[in-house]
Coordinates of C-alpha atoms in Angstrom, one line a residue:
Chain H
X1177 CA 0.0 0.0 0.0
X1178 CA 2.9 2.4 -0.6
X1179 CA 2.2 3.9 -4.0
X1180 CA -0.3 6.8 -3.5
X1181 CA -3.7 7.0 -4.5
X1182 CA -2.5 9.1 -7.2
X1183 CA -0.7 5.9 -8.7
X1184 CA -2.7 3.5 -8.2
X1185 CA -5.9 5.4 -10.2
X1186 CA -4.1 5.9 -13.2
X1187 CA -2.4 2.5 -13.0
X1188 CA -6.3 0.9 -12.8
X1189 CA -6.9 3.8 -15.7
X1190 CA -3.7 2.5 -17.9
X1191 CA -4.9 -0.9 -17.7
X1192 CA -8.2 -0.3 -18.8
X1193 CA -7.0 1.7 -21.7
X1194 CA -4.6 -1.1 -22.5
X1195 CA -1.6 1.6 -21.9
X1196 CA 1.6 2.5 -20.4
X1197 CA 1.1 4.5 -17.1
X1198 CA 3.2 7.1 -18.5
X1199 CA 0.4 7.5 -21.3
X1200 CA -1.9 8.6 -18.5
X1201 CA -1.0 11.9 -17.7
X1202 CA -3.8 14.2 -15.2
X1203 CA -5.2 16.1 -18.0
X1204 CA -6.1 13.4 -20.1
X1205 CA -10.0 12.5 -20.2
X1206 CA -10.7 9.5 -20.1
X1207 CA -12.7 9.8 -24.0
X1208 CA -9.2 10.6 -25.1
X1209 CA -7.6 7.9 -23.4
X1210 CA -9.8 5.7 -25.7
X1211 CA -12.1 4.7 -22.5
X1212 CA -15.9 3.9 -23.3
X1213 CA -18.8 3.9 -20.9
X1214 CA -18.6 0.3 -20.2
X1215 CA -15.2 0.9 -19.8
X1216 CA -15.8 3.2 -17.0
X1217 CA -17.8 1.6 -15.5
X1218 CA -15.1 -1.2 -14.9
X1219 CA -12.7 1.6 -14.1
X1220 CA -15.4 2.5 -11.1
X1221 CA -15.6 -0.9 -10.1
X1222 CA -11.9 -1.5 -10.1
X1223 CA -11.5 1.3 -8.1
X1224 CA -13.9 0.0 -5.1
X1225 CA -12.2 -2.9 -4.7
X1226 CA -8.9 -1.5 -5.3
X1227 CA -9.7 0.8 -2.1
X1228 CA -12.9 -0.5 -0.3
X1229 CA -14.9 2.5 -0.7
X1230 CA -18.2 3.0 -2.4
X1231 CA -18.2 5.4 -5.8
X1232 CA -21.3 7.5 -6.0
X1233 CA -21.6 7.2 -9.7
X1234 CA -25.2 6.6 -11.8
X1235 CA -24.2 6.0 -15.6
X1236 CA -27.6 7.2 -16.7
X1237 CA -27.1 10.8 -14.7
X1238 CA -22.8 11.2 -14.7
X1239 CA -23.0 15.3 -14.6
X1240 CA -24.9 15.0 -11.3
X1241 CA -22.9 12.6 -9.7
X1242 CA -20.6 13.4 -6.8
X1243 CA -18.0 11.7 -8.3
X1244 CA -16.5 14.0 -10.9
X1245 CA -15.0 12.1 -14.2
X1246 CA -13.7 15.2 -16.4
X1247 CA -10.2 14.2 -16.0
X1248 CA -8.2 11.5 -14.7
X1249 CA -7.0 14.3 -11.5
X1250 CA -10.4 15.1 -11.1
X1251 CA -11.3 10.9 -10.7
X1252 CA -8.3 11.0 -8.2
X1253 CA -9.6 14.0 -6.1
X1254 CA -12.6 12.5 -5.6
X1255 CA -11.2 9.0 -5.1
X1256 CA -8.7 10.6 -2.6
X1257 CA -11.8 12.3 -1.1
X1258 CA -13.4 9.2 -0.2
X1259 CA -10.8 7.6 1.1
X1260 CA -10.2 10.3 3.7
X1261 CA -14.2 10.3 4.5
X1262 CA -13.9 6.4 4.8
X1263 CA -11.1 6.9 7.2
X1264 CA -12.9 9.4 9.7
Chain R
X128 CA -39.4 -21.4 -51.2
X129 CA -35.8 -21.7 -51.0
X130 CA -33.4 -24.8 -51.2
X131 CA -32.0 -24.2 -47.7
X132 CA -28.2 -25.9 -47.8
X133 CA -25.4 -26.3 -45.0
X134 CA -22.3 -25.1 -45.8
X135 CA -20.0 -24.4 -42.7
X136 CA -20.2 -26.4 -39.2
X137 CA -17.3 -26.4 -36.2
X138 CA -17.9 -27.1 -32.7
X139 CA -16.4 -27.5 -29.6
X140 CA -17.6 -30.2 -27.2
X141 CA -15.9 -33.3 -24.9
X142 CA -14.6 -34.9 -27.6
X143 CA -13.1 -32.6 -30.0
X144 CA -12.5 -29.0 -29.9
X145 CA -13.4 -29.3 -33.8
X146 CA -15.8 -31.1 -36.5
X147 CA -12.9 -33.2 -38.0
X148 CA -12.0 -34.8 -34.1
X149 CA -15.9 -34.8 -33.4
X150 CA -16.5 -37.2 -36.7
X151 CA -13.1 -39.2 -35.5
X152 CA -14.4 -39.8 -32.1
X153 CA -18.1 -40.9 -33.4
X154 CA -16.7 -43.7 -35.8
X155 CA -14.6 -45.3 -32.9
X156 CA -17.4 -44.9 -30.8
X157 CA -15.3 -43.0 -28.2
X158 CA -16.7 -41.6 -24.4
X159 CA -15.9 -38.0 -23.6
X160 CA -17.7 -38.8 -20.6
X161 CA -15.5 -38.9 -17.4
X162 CA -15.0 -37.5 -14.0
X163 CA -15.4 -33.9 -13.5
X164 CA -12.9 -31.2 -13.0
X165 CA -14.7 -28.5 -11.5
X166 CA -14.7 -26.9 -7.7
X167 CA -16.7 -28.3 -4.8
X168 CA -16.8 -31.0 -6.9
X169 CA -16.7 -33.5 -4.2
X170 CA -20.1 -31.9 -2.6
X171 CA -21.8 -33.4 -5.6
X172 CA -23.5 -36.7 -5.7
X173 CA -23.3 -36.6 -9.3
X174 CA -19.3 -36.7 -10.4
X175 CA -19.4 -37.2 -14.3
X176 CA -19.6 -35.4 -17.3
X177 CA -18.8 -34.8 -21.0
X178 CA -16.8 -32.1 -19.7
X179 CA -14.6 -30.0 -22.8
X180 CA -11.0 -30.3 -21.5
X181 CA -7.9 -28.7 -22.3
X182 CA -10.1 -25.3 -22.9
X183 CA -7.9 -22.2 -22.7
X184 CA -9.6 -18.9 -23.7
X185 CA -6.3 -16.9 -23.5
X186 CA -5.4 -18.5 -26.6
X187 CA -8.5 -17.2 -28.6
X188 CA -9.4 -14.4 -26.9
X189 CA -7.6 -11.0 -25.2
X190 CA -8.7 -9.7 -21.9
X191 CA -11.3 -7.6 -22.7
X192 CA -12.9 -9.8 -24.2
X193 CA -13.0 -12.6 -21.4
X194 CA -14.5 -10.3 -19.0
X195 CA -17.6 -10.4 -21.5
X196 CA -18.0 -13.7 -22.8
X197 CA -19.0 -16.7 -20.6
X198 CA -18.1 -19.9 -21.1
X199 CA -20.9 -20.5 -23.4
X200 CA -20.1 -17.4 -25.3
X201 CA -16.9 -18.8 -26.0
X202 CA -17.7 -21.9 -27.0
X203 CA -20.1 -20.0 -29.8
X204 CA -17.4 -18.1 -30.7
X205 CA -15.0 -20.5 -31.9
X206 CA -17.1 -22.9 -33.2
X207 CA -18.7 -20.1 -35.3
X208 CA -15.2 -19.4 -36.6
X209 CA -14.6 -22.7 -37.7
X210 CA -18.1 -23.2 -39.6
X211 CA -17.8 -19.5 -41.4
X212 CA -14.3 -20.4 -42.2
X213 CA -15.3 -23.6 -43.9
X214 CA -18.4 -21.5 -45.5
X215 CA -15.9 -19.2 -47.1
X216 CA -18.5 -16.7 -46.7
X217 CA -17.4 -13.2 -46.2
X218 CA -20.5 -10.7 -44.1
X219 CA -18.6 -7.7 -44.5
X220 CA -20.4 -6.0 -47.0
X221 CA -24.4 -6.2 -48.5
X222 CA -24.5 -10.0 -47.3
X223 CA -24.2 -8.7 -44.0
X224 CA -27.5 -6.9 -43.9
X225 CA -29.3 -10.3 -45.8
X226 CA -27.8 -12.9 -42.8
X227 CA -28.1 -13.3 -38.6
X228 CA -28.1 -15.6 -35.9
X229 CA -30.0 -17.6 -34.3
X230 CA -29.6 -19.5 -31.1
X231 CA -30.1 -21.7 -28.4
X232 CA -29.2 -22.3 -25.3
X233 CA -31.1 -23.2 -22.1
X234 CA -29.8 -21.4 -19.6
X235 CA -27.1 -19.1 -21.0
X236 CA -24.0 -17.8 -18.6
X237 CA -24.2 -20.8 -16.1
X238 CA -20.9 -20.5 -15.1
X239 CA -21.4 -16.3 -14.5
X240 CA -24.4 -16.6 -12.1
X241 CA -23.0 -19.8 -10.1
X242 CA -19.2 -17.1 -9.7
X243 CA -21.5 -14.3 -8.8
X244 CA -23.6 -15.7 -6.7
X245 CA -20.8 -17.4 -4.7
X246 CA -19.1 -14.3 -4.4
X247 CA -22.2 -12.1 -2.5
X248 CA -24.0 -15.3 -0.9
X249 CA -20.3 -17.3 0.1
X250 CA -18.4 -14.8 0.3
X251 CA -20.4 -11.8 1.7
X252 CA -19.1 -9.4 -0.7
X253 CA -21.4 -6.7 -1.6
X254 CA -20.8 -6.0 -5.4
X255 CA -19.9 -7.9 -8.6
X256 CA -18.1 -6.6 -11.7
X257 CA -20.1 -4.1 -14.1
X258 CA -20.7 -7.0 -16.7
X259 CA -22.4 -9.9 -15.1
X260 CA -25.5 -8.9 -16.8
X261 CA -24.1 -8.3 -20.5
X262 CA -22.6 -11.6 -19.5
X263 CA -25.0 -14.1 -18.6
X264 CA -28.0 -12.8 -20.9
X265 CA -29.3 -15.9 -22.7
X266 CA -28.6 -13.9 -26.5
X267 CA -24.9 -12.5 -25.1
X268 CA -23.4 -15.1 -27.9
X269 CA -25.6 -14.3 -30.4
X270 CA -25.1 -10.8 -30.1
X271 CA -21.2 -11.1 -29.6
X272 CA -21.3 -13.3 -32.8
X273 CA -23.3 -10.8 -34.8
X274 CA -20.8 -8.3 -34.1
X275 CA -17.7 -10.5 -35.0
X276 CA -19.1 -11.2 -38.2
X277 CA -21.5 -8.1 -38.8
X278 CA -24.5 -10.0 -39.1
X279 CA -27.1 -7.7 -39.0
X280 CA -30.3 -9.1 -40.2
X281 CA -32.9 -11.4 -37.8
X282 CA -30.4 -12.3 -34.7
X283 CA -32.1 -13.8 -31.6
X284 CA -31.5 -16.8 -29.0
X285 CA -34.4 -19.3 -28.0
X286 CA -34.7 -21.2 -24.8
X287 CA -36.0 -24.5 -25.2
X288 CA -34.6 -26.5 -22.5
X289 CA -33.3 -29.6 -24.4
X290 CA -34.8 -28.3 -27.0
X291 CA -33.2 -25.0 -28.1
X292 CA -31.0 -26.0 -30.7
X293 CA -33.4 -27.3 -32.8
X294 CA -35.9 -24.8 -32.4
X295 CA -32.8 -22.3 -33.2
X296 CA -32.2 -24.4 -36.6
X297 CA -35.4 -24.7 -37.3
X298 CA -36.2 -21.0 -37.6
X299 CA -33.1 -20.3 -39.2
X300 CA -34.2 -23.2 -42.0
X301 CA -37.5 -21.4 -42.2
X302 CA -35.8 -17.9 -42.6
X303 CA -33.8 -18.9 -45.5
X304 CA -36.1 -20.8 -46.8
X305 CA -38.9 -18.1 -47.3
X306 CA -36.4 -15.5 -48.3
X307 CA -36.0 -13.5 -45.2
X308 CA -32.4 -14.1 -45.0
X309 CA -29.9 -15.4 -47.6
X310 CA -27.6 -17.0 -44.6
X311 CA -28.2 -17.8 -41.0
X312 CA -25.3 -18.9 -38.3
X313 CA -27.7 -21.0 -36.3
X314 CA -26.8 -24.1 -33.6
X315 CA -26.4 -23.7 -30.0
X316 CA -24.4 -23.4 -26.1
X317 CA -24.4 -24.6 -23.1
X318 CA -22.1 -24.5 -20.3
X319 CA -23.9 -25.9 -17.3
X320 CA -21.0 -27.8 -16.1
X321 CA -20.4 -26.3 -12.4
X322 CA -21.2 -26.9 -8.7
X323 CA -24.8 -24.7 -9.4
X324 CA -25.4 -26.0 -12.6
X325 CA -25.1 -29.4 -11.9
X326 CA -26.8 -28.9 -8.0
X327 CA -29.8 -27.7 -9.7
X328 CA -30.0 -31.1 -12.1
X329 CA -29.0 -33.6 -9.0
X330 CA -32.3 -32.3 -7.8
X331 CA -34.3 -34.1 -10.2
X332 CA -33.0 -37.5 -9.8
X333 CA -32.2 -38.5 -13.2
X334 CA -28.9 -38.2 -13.3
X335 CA -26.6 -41.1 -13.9
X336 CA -24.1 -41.4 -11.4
X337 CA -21.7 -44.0 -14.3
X338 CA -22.6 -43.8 -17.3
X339 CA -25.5 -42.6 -20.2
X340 CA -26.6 -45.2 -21.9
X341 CA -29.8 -45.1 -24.2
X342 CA -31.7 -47.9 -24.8
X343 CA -29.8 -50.5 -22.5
X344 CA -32.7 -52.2 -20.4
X345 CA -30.0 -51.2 -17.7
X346 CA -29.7 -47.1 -18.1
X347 CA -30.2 -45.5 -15.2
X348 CA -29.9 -41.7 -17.0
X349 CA -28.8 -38.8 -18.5
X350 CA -25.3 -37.3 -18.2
X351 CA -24.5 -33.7 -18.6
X352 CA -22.3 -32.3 -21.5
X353 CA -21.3 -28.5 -22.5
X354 CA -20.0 -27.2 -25.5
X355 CA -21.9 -25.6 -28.5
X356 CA -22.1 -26.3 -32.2
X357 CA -22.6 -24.0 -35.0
X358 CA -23.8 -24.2 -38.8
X359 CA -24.1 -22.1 -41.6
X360 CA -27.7 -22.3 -43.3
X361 CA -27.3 -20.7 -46.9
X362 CA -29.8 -20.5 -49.8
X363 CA -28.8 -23.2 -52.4
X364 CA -28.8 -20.9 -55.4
X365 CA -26.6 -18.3 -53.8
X366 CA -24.5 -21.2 -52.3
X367 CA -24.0 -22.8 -55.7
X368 CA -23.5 -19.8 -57.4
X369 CA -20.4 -19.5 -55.9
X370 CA -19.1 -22.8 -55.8
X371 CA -19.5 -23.7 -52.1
X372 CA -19.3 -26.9 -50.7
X373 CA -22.5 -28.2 -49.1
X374 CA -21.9 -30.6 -46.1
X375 CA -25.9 -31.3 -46.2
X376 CA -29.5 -30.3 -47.1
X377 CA -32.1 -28.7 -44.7
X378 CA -35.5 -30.4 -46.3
X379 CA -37.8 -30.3 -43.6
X380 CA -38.6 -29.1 -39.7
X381 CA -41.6 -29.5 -36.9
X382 CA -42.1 -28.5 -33.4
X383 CA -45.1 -29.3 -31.5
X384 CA -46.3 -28.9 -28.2
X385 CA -47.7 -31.7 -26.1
X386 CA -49.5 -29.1 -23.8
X387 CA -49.9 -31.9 -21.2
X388 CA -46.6 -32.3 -18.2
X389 CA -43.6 -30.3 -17.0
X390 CA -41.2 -33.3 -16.9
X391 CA -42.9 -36.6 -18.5
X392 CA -42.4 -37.0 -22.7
X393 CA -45.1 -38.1 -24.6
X394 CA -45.8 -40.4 -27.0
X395 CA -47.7 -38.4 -28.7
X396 CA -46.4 -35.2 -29.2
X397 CA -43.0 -36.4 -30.3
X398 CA -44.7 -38.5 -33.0
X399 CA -46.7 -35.4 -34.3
X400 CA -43.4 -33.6 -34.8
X401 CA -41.7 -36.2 -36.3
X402 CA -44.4 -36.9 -38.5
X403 CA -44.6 -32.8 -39.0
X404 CA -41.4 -32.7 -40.2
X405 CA -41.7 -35.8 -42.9
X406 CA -44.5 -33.5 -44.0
X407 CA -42.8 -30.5 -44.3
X408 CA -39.8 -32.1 -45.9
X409 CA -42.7 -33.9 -48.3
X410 CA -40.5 -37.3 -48.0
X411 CA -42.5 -40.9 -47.5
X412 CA -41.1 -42.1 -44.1
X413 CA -39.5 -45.1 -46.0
X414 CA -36.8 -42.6 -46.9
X415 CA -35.8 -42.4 -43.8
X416 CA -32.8 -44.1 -43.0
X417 CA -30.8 -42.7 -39.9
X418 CA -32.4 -41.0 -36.9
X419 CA -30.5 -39.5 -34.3
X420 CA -32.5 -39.8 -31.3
X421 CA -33.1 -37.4 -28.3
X422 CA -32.2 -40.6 -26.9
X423 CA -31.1 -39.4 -23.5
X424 CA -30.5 -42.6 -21.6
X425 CA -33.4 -41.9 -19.2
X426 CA -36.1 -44.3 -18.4
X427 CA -38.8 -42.1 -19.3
X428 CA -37.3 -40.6 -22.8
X429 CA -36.2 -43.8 -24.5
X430 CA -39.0 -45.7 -24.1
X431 CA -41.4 -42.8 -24.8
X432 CA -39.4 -42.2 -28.3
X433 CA -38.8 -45.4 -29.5
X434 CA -43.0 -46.0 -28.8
X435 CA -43.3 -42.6 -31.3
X436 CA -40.5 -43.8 -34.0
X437 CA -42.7 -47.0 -34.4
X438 CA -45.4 -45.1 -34.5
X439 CA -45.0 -42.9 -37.3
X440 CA -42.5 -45.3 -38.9
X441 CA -44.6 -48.5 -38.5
X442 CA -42.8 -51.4 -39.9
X443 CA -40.5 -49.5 -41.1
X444 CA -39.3 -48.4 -37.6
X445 CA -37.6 -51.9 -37.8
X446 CA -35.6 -51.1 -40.7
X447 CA -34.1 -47.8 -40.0
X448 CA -31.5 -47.1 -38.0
X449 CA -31.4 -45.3 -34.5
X450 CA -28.6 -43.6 -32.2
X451 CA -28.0 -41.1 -29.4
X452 CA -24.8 -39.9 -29.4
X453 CA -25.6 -38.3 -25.8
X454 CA -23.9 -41.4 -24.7
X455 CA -20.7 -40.0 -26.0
X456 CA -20.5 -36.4 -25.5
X457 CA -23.5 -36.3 -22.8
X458 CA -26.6 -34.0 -22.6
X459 CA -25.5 -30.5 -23.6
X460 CA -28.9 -29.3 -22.9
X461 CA -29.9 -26.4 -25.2
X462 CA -26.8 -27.3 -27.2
X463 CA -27.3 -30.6 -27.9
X464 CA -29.2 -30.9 -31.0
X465 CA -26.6 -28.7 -32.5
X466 CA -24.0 -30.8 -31.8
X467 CA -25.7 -34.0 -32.7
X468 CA -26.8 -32.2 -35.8
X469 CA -23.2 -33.4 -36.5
X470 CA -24.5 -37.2 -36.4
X471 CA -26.9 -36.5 -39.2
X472 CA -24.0 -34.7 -41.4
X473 CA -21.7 -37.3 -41.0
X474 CA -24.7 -40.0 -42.1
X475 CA -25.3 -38.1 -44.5
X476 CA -21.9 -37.3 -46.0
X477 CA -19.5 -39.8 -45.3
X478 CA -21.8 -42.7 -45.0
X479 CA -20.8 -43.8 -41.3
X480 CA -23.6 -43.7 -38.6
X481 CA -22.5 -43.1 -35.0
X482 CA -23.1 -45.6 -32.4
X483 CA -25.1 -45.9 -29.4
X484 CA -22.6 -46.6 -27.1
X485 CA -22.6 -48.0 -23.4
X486 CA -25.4 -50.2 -24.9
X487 CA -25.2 -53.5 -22.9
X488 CA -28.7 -54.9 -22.9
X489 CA -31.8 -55.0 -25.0
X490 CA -34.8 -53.3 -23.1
X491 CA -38.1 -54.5 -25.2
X492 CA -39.4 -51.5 -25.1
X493 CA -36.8 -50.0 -27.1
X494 CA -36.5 -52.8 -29.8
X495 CA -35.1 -50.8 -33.0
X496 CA -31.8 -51.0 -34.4
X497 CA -29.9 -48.4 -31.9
X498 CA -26.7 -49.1 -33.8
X499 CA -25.0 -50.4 -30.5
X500 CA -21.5 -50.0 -29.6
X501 CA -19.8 -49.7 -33.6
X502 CA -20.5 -47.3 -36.2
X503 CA -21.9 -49.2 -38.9
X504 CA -21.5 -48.0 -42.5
X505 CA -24.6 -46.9 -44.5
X506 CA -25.8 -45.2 -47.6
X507 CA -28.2 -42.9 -46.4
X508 CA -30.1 -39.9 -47.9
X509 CA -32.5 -38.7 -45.4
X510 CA -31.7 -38.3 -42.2
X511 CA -33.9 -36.8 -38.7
X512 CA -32.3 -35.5 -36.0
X513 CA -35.1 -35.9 -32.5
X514 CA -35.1 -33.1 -29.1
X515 CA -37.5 -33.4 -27.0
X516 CA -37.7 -31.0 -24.0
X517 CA -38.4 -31.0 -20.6
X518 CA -42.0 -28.1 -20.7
X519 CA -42.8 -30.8 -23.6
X520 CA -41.4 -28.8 -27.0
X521 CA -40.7 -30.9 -29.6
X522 CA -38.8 -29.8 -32.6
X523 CA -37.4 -32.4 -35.6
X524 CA -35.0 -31.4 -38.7
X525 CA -35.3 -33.4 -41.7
X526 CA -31.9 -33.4 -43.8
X527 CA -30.6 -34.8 -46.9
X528 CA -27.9 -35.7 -48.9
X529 CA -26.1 -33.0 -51.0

């Protein structure tokens, strides 16, 4: 458990976008990274189990979800947000 | 009406991964049957089954893929790539709007549901992967093969029990028959083999605990098989326009309903669908020289059928000859009269008829020619290939030579 949350969201991102994790860089979104909506949604579930914590996310409604997918830094905000509320 | 020609088949069951090792096995008269490999295995009280070994999906498929495609898909998948590569047929351009696929399996992603399950119920974990559902959905390999092959005309799955294969073929026949479709990918999947799967079938009690063998006054029932088969149905002209080689001739197809028990067969109904399909394929019965039976080494079946084949067949239900290949590759369920389609072909083609195997003694109330033990050598021009479903659906193909 020593790589960061940082690492370890866009190492679950590369994999799903059959990259290298130097291809995933903060900015990238993840349409650019070549990441579909089924896609994300195995990103999502990848990341629960990855960190035991529950992602607020409906696919029919993803603007009004708490958990904000612009960008790969915004996905590790909020992942990195609910770790700390899991933790307190 | 159409002339309604085969001109691709592969498969994958527990004796060959292909059509050529399938065929090889039948003339020896070779069991896939054997113990099982699966887990909890020794929680069953049923520990046998035509099992497909030596399966490794990393060789056919990449990882994305695998997270989508059950066992059943899989099976679909390959066999499908073997019959459209012996077709020669090419969907990618206008063909692909006149062809689809059809079907059947009984109970889809088996092997997805029993994992899943396991997981929240064993387990106590409170979520599954994103895809279980796009998974296990009874049409996920019709769907996945109408996107490898851009089929994009009728494309469905039907759920038939024991049945679905043949209902499956025998829509596709009638599709390219009246026109609706120039070519169908039609056959069927099952992958039942696991601790659920097979649990749920132990229930019934008619399970053979050593061995399937139809006919034998000694069965004692069925065996469970997986795997799928998969054919091409073309339209003749369009077929011999271009030279194809045609494996076999769709002439004829009936389903009826007995409309009377959940479990028992009847006498009846199976002989109105047989005798349906001699109709449809307007061929005397006398024609007839190969069946392959539903046969499913159960007390109730074999008796039941062989009472319907004399039925409609009369004295020449004496002549004729008889087999259920369950006995080698087991009961694959809603796949099975795919793969025992392959029977017929092989009849039909090559002139062998598969045995009945397992067959140790006469039971009078099965007292036709159930080709025991050896492949016999025939000429044969008409052959029927029996499925008779547990919900009593019956559904017979009529086939002839090329």
């Amino acid at each position: 458990m020593a790589d960061s949350v940082r690492d370890r969201v866009i190492a679950i991102i590369a994999e799903q976008a059959v990259l290298d994790v130097s291809d995933v860089t903060e900015d990238s979104s993840l349409e650019s990274l070549g990441i579909d909506s089924l896609g994300l949604v195995e990103s999502i579930f990848a990341i629960e189990e990855a960190f035991d914590i529950s992602v607020p996310f409906n696919a029919n409604e993803p603007a009004k979800s708490d958990f904000d997918i612009s960008t790969v830094a915004s996905i590790i905000a909020a992942v990195e947000a609910l770790v700390a509320a899991q933790k307190s | 009406m159409r002339r309604v020609v085969i001109t691709g088949a592969g498969t994958v069951n527990a004796l060959a991964h292909d059509v050529k090792g399938t065929f090889e096995a039948f003339r020896e008269g070779r069991c896939g049957i054997g113990p099982l490999d699966i887990r909890d295995r020794d929680r069953l009280s049923i520990q046998i089954g035509g099992q497909v070994h030596g399966w490794d999906p990393e060789t056919h498929f990449n990882r994305q893929q695998l997270v989508l495609f059950d066992k059943f898909t899989q099976f679909t998948l390959i066999a499908a790539r073997q019959a459209i590569a012996q077709s020669g047929l090419n969907f990618d351009g206008h063909l692909g709007y006149e062809a689809g696929v059809v079907l059947g399996t009984a109970a889809g992603g088996v092997n997805t549901w029993d994992e899943n399950y396991r997981s929240v119920y064993e387990e106590g974990k409170n979520r599954v992967h994103p895809f279980v559902v796009p998974k296990l959905m009874n049409n996920a390999a019709a769907s996945h093969l109408s996107m490898e092959f851009n089929l994009k005309g009728p494309s469905f799955t039907v759920a038939t029990a024991c049945a679905s294969s043949n209902h499956a073929m025998g829509l596709a026949f009638q599709m390219v028959r009246s026109g609706a479709s120039r070519a169908m990918l039609t056959g069927g999947s099952e992958s039942m083999l696991c601790f659920g799967g097979i649990k749920a079938w132990e229930g019934l009690r008619v399970m053979s605990k050593d061995a399937c063998r139809p006919f034998s006054l000694n069965r004692n029932g069925m065996v469970q098989g997986e795997g799928a088969a998969i054919f091409v149905f073309e339209d003749y002209a369009h077929a011999k326009k271009r030279g194809a080689e045609i494996l076999a001739e769709v002439i004829g197809f009936a389903m009826t309903s007995d409309a009377a028990d959940i479990v028992m067969p009847s006498k009846q109904g199976a002989a109105r669908a047989i005798a349906g399909a001699l109709r449809d394929a307007q061929v005397n019965p006398e024609k007839v020289c190969y069946i392959n039976a539903h046969g499913t080494g159960t007390a109730a079946n074999d008796k039941t059928e062989c009472a319907a084949v004399a039925d409609v067949f009369g004295q020449h239900a004496d002549r004729l000859m008889i087999s259920s290949t369950k006995s080698m590759h087991g009961h694959l369920i809603g796949g099975t009269g795919a793969v025992e389609l392959l029977a017929c072909i092989m009849a039909l083609k090559d002139g062998v008829i598969a045995p009945t195997i397992g067959y140790e003694e006469p039971d009078p109330e099965c007292a036709l020619n159930v080709v025991p033990n050896v492949a016999r050598e025939a000429k044969v021009k008409v052959a029927l290939s029996n499925a008779f479903a547990f919900g009593g659906l019956n559904a017979v193909l009529v086939l002839k030579r090329a």
